[in-house]
PDB file of C-alpha atoms and ligand atoms in Angstrom:
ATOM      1  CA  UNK A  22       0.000   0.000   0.000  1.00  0.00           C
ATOM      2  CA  UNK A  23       1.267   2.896  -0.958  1.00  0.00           C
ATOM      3  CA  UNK A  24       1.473   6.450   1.280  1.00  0.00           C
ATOM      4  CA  UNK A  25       0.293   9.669   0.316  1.00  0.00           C
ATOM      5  CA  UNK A  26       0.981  12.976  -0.007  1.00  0.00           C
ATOM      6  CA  UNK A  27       0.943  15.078   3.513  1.00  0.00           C
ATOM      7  CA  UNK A  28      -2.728  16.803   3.927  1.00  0.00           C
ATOM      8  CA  UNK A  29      -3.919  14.744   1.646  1.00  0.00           C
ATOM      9  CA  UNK A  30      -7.857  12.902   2.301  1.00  0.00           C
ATOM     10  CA  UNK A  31      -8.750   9.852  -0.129  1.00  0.00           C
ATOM     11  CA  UNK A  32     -11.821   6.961  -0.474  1.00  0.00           C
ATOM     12  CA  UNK A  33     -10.715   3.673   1.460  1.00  0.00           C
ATOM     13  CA  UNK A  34      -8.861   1.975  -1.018  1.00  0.00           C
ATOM     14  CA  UNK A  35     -11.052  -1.353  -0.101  1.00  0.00           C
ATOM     15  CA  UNK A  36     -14.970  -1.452   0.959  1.00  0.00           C
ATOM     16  CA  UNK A  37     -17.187  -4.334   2.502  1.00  0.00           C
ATOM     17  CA  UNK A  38     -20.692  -4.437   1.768  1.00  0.00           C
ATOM     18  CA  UNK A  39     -22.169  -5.281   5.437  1.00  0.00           C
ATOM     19  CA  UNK A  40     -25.604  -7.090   4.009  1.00  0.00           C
ATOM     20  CA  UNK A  41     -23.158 -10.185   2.775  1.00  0.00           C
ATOM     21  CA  UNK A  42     -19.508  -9.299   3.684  1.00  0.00           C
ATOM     22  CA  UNK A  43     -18.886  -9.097   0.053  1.00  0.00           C
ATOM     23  CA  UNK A  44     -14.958  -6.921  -0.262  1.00  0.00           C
ATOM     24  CA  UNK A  45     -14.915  -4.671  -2.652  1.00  0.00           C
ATOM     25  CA  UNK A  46     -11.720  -3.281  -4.377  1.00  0.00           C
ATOM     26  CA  UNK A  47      -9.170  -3.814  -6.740  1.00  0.00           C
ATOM     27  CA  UNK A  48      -7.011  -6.570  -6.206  1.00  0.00           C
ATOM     28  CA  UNK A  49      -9.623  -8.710  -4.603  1.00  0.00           C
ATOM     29  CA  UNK A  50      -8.464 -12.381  -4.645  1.00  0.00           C
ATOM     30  CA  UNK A  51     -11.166 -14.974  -5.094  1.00  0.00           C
ATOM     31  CA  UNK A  52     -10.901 -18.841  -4.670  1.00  0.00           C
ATOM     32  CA  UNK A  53     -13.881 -21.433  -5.798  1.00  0.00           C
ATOM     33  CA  UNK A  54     -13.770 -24.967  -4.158  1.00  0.00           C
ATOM     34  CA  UNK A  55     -15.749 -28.039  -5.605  1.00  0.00           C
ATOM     35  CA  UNK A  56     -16.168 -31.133  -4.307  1.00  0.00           C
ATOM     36  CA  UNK A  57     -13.398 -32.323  -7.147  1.00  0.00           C
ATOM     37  CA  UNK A  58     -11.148 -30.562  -4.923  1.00  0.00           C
ATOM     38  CA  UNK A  59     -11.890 -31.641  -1.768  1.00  0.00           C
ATOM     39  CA  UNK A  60     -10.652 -35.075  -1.720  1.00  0.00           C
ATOM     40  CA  UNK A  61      -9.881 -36.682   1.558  1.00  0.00           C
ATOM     41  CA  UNK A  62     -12.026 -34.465   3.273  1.00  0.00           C
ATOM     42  CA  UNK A  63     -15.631 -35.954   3.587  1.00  0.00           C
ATOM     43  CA  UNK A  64     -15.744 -39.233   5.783  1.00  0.00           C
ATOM     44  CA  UNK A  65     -18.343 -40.988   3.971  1.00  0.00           C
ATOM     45  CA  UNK A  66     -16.917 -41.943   0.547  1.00  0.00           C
ATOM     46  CA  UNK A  67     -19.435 -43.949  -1.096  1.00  0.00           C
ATOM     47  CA  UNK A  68     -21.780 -40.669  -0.684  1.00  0.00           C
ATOM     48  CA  UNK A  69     -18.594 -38.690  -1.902  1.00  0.00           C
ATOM     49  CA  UNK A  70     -18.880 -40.170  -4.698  1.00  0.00           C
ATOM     50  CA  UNK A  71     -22.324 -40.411  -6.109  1.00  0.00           C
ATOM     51  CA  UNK A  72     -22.232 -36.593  -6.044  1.00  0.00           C
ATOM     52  CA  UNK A  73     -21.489 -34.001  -8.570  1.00  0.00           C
ATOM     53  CA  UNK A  74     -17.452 -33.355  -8.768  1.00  0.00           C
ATOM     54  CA  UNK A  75     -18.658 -29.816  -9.716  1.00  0.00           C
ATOM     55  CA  UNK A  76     -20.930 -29.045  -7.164  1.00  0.00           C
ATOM     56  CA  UNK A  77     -19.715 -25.880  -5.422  1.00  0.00           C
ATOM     57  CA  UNK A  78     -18.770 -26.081  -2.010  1.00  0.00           C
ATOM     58  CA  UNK A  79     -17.406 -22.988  -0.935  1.00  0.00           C
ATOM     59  CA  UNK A  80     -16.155 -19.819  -1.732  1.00  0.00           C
ATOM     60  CA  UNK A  81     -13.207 -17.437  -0.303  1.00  0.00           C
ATOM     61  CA  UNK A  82     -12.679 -13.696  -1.556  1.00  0.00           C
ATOM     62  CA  UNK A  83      -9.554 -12.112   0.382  1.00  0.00           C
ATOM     63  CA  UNK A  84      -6.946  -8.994  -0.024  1.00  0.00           C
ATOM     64  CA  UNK A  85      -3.481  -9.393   0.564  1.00  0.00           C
ATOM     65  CA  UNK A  86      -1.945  -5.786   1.122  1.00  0.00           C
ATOM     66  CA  UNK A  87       1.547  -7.441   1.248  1.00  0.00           C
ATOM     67  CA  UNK A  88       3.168 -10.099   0.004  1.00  0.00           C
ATOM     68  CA  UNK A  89       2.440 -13.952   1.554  1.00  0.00           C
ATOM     69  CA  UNK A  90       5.155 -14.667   4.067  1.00  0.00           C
ATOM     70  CA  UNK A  91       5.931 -10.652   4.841  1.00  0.00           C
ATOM     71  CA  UNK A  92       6.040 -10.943   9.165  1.00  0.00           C
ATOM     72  CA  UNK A  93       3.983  -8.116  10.099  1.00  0.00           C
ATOM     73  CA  UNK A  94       1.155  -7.556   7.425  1.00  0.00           C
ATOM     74  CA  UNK A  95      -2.289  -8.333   7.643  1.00  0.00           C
ATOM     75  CA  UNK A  96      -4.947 -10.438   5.288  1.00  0.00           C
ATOM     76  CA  UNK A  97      -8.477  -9.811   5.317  1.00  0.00           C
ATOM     77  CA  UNK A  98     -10.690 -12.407   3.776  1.00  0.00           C
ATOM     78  CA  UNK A  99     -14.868 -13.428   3.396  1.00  0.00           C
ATOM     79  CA  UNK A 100     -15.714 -17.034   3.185  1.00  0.00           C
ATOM     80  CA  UNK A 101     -19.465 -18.323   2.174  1.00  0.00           C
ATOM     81  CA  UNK A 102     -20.059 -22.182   2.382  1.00  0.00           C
ATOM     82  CA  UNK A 103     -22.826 -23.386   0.756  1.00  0.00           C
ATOM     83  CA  UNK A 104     -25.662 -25.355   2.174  1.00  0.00           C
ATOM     84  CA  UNK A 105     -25.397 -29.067   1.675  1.00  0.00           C
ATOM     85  CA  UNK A 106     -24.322 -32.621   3.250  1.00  0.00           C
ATOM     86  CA  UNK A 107     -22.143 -35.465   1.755  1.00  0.00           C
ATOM     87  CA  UNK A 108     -23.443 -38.182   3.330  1.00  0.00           C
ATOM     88  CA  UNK A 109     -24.538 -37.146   6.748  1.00  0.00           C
ATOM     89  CA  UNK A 110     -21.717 -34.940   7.064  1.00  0.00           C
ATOM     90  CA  UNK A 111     -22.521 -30.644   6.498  1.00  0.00           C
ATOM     91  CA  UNK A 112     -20.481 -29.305   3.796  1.00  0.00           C
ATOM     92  CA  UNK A 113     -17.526 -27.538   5.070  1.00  0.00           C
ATOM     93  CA  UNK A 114     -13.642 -25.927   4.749  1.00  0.00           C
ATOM     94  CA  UNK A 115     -10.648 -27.907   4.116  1.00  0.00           C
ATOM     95  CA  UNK A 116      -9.291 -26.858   7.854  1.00  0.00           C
ATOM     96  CA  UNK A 117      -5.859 -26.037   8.565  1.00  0.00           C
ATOM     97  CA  UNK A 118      -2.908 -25.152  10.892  1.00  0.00           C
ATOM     98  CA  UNK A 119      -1.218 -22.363  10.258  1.00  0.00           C
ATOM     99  CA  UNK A 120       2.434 -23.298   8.602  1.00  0.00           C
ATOM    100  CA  UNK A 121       3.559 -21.021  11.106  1.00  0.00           C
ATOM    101  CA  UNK A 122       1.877 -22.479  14.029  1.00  0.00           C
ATOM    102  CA  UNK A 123       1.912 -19.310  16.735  1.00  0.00           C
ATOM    103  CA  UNK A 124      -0.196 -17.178  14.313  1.00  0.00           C
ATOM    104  CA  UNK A 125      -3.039 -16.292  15.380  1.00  0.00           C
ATOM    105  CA  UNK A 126      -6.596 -15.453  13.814  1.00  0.00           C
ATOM    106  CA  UNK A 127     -10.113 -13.621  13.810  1.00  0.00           C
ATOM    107  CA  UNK A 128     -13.316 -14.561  12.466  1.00  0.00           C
ATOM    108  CA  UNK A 129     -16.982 -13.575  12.322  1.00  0.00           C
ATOM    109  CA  UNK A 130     -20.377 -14.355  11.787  1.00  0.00           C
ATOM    110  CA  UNK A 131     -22.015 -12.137   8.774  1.00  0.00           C
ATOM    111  CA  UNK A 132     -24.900 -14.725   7.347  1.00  0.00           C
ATOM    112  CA  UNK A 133     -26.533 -17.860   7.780  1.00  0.00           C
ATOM    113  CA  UNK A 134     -25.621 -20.473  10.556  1.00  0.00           C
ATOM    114  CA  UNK A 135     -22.256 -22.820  11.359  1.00  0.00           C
ATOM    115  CA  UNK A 136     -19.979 -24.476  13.920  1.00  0.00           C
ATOM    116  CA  UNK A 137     -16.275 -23.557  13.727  1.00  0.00           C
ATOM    117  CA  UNK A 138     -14.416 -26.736  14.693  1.00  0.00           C
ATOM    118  CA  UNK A 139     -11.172 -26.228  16.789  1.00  0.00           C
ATOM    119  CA  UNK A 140      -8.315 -28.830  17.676  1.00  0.00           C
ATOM    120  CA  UNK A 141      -5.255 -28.580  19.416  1.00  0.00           C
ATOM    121  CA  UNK A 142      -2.008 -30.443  18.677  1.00  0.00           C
ATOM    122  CA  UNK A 143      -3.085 -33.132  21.013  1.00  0.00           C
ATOM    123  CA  UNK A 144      -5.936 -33.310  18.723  1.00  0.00           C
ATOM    124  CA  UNK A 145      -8.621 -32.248  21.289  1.00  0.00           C
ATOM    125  CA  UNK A 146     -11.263 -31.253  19.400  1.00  0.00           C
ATOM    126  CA  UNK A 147     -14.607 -28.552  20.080  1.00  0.00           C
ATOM    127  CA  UNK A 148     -16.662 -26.081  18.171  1.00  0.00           C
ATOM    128  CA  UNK A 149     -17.908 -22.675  18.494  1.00  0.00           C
ATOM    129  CA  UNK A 150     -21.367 -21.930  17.577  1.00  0.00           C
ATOM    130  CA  UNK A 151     -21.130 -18.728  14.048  1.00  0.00           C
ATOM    131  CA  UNK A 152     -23.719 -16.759  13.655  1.00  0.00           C
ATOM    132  CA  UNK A 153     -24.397 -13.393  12.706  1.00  0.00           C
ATOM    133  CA  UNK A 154     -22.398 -11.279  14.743  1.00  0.00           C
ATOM    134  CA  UNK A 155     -20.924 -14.066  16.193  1.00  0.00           C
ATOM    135  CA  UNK A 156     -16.769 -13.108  16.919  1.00  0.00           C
ATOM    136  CA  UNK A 157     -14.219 -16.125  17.772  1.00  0.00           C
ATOM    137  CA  UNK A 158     -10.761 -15.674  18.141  1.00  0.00           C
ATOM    138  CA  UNK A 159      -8.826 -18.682  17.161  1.00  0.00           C
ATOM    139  CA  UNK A 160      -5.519 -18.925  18.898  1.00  0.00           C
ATOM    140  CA  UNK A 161      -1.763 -19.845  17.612  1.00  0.00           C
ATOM    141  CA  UNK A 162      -1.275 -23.550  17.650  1.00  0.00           C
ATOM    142  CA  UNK A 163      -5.151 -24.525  17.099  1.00  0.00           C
ATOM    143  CA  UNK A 164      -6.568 -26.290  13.886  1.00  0.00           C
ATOM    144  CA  UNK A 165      -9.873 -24.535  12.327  1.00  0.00           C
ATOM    145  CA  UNK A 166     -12.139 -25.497  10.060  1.00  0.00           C
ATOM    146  CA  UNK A 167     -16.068 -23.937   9.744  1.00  0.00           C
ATOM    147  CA  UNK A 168     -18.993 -25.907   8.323  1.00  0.00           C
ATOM    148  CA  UNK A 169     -22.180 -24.743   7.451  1.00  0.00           C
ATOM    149  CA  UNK A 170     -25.030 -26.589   9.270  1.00  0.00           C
ATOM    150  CA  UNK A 171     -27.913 -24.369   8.079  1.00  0.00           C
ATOM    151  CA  UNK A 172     -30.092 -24.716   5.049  1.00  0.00           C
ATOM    152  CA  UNK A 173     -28.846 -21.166   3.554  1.00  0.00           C
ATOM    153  CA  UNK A 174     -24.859 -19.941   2.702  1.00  0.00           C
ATOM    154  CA  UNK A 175     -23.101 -19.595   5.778  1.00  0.00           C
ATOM    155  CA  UNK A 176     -20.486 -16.411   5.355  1.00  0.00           C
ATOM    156  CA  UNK A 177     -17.879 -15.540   7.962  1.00  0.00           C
ATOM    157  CA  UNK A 178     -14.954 -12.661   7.707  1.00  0.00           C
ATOM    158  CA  UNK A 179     -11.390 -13.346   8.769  1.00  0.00           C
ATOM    159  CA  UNK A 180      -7.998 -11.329   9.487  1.00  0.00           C
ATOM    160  CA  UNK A 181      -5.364 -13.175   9.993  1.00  0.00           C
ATOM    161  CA  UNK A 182      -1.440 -12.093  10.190  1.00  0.00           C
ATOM    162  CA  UNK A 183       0.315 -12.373   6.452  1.00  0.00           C
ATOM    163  CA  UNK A 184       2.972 -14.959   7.401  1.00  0.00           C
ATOM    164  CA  UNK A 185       0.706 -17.523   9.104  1.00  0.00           C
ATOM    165  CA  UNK A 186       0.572 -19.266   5.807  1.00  0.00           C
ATOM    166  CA  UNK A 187      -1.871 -22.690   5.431  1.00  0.00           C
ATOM    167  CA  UNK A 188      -0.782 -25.890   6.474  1.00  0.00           C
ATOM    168  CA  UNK A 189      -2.998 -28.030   5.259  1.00  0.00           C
ATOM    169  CA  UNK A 190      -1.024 -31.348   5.344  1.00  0.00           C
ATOM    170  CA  UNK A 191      -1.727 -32.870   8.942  1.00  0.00           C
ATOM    171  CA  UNK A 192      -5.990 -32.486   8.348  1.00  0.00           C
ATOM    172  CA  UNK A 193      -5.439 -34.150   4.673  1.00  0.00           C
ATOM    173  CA  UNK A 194      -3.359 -37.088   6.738  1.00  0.00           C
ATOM    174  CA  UNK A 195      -5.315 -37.090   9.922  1.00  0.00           C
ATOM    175  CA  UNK A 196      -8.094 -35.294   9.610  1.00  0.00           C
ATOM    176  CA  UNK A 197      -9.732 -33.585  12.752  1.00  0.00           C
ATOM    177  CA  UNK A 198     -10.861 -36.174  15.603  1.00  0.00           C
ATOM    178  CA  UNK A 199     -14.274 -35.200  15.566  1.00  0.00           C
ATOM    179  CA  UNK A 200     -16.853 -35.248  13.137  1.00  0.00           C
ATOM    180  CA  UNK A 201     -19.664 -32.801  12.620  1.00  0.00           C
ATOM    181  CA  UNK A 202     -22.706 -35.011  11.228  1.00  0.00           C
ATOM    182  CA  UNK A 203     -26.282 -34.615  11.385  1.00  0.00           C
ATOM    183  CA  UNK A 204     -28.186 -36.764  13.863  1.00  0.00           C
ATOM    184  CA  UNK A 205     -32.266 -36.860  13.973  1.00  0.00           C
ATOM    185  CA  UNK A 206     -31.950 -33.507  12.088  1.00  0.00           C
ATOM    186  CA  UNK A 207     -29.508 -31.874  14.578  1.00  0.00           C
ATOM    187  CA  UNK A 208     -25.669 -31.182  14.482  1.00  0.00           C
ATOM    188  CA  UNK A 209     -23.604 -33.610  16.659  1.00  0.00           C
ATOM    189  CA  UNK A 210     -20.112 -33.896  17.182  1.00  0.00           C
ATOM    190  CA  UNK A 211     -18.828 -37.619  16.678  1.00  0.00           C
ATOM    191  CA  UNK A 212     -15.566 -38.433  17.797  1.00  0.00           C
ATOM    192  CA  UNK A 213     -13.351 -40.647  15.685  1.00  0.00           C
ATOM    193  CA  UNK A 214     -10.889 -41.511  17.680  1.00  0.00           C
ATOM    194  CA  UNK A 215     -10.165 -45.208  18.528  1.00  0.00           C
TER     195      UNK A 215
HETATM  196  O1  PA5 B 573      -7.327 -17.985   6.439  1.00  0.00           O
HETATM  197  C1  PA5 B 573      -8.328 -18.608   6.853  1.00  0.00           C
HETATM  198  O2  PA5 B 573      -8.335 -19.262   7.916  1.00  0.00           O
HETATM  199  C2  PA5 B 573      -9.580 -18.612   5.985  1.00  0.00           C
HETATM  200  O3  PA5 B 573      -9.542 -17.584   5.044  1.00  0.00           O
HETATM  201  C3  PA5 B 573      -9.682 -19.996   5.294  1.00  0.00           C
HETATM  202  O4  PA5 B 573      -8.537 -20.192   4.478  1.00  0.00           O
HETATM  203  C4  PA5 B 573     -10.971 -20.157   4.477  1.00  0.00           C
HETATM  204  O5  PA5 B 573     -12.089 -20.027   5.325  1.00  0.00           O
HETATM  205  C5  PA5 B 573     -11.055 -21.531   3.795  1.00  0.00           C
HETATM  206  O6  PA5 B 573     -10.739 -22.549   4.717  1.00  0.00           O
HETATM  207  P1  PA5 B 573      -9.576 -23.606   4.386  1.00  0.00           P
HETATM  208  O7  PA5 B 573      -8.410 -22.794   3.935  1.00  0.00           O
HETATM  209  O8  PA5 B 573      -9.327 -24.316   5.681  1.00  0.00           O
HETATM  210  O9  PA5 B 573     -10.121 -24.502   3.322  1.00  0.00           O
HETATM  211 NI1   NI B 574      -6.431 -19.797   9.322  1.00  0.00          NI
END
């Protein structure tokens, strides 16, 4: 970002639009995920699939002021999950550590309804409830992932510092050791470890 000129009074350079958290402004980065690229994710494979490899799961928009990997910037991001199940199992994020583990992160509710999962490196796992207005602050050294249990899109907002970085590796391998799946038409967390 660049400085200006002393005395000088300019528009924000980015806007949100509060109805939907939609960012607006140049340079706005946006990332589509289908189920084709989800592999590994969903526990019930059979269900996996029988579905659509194009059906759209979710959807991230973020800016990046500053290089990835810069120690000191900030990102600023909007996700929106759709509504859906594979299986039993609510359609949700990929989930991640941060490759630099310390980092920590914001998010918050803007639409719809979800559970932000949260596990620990001794993979002890619990949720938050998201909703709108909803504000969770997801500490260094703590796994995250959000799913949308509602029957509309779930959107949340994030900031997060610009050399956290994604490490996505250990939830592709292990996965978290719960499971969010819907029982008798309810959310339940079901453990999976032996
Ligand atoms: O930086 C974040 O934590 C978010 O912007 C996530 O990357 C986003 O919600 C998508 O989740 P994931 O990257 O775990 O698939
Ligand atoms: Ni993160």
């Amino acid at each position: 970002m660049k400085n200006k000129e002393h005395l000088t009074i300019v528009d924000s350079s980015f806007n949100v639009d509060y109805s939907n958290g939609d960012i607006k402004g140049k340079n706005v980065i946006t990332a589509k995920k289908y189920l084709k690229d989800l592999p590994n994710i969903f526990g019930d494979e059979e269900a996996f699939s029988k579905l659509d490899d194009d059906t759209l799961i979710f959807e991230v928009q973020a800016i990046l002021p500053v290089d990835e990997g810069i120690e000191g910037g900030l990102f600023y991001g909007k996700t929106i999950i759709h509504p859906g199940k594979v299986g039993d199992e609510y359609y949700m994020t990929k989930g991640h550590f941060h490759q630099k583990i310390d980092r920590a992160e914001f998010y918050w509710g803007i639409e719809g309804e979800g559970i932000l999962l949260l596990m620990d490196q001794k993979r002890n796992t619990w949720a938050e409830k998201i909703h709108p207005g909803s504000l969770h602050y997801i500490d260094g050294y703590i796994a995250h992932r959000t799913i949308n249990t509602g029957d509309t899109p779930l959107s949340f907002g994030a900031c997060w510092p610009s050399d956290a970085g994604h490490n996505y590796q250990e939830i592709i391998d292990r996965g978290f050791s719960a499971r969010l799946i819907e029982v008798h038409g309810k959310p339940k967390l079901i453990s999976t470890l032996k």
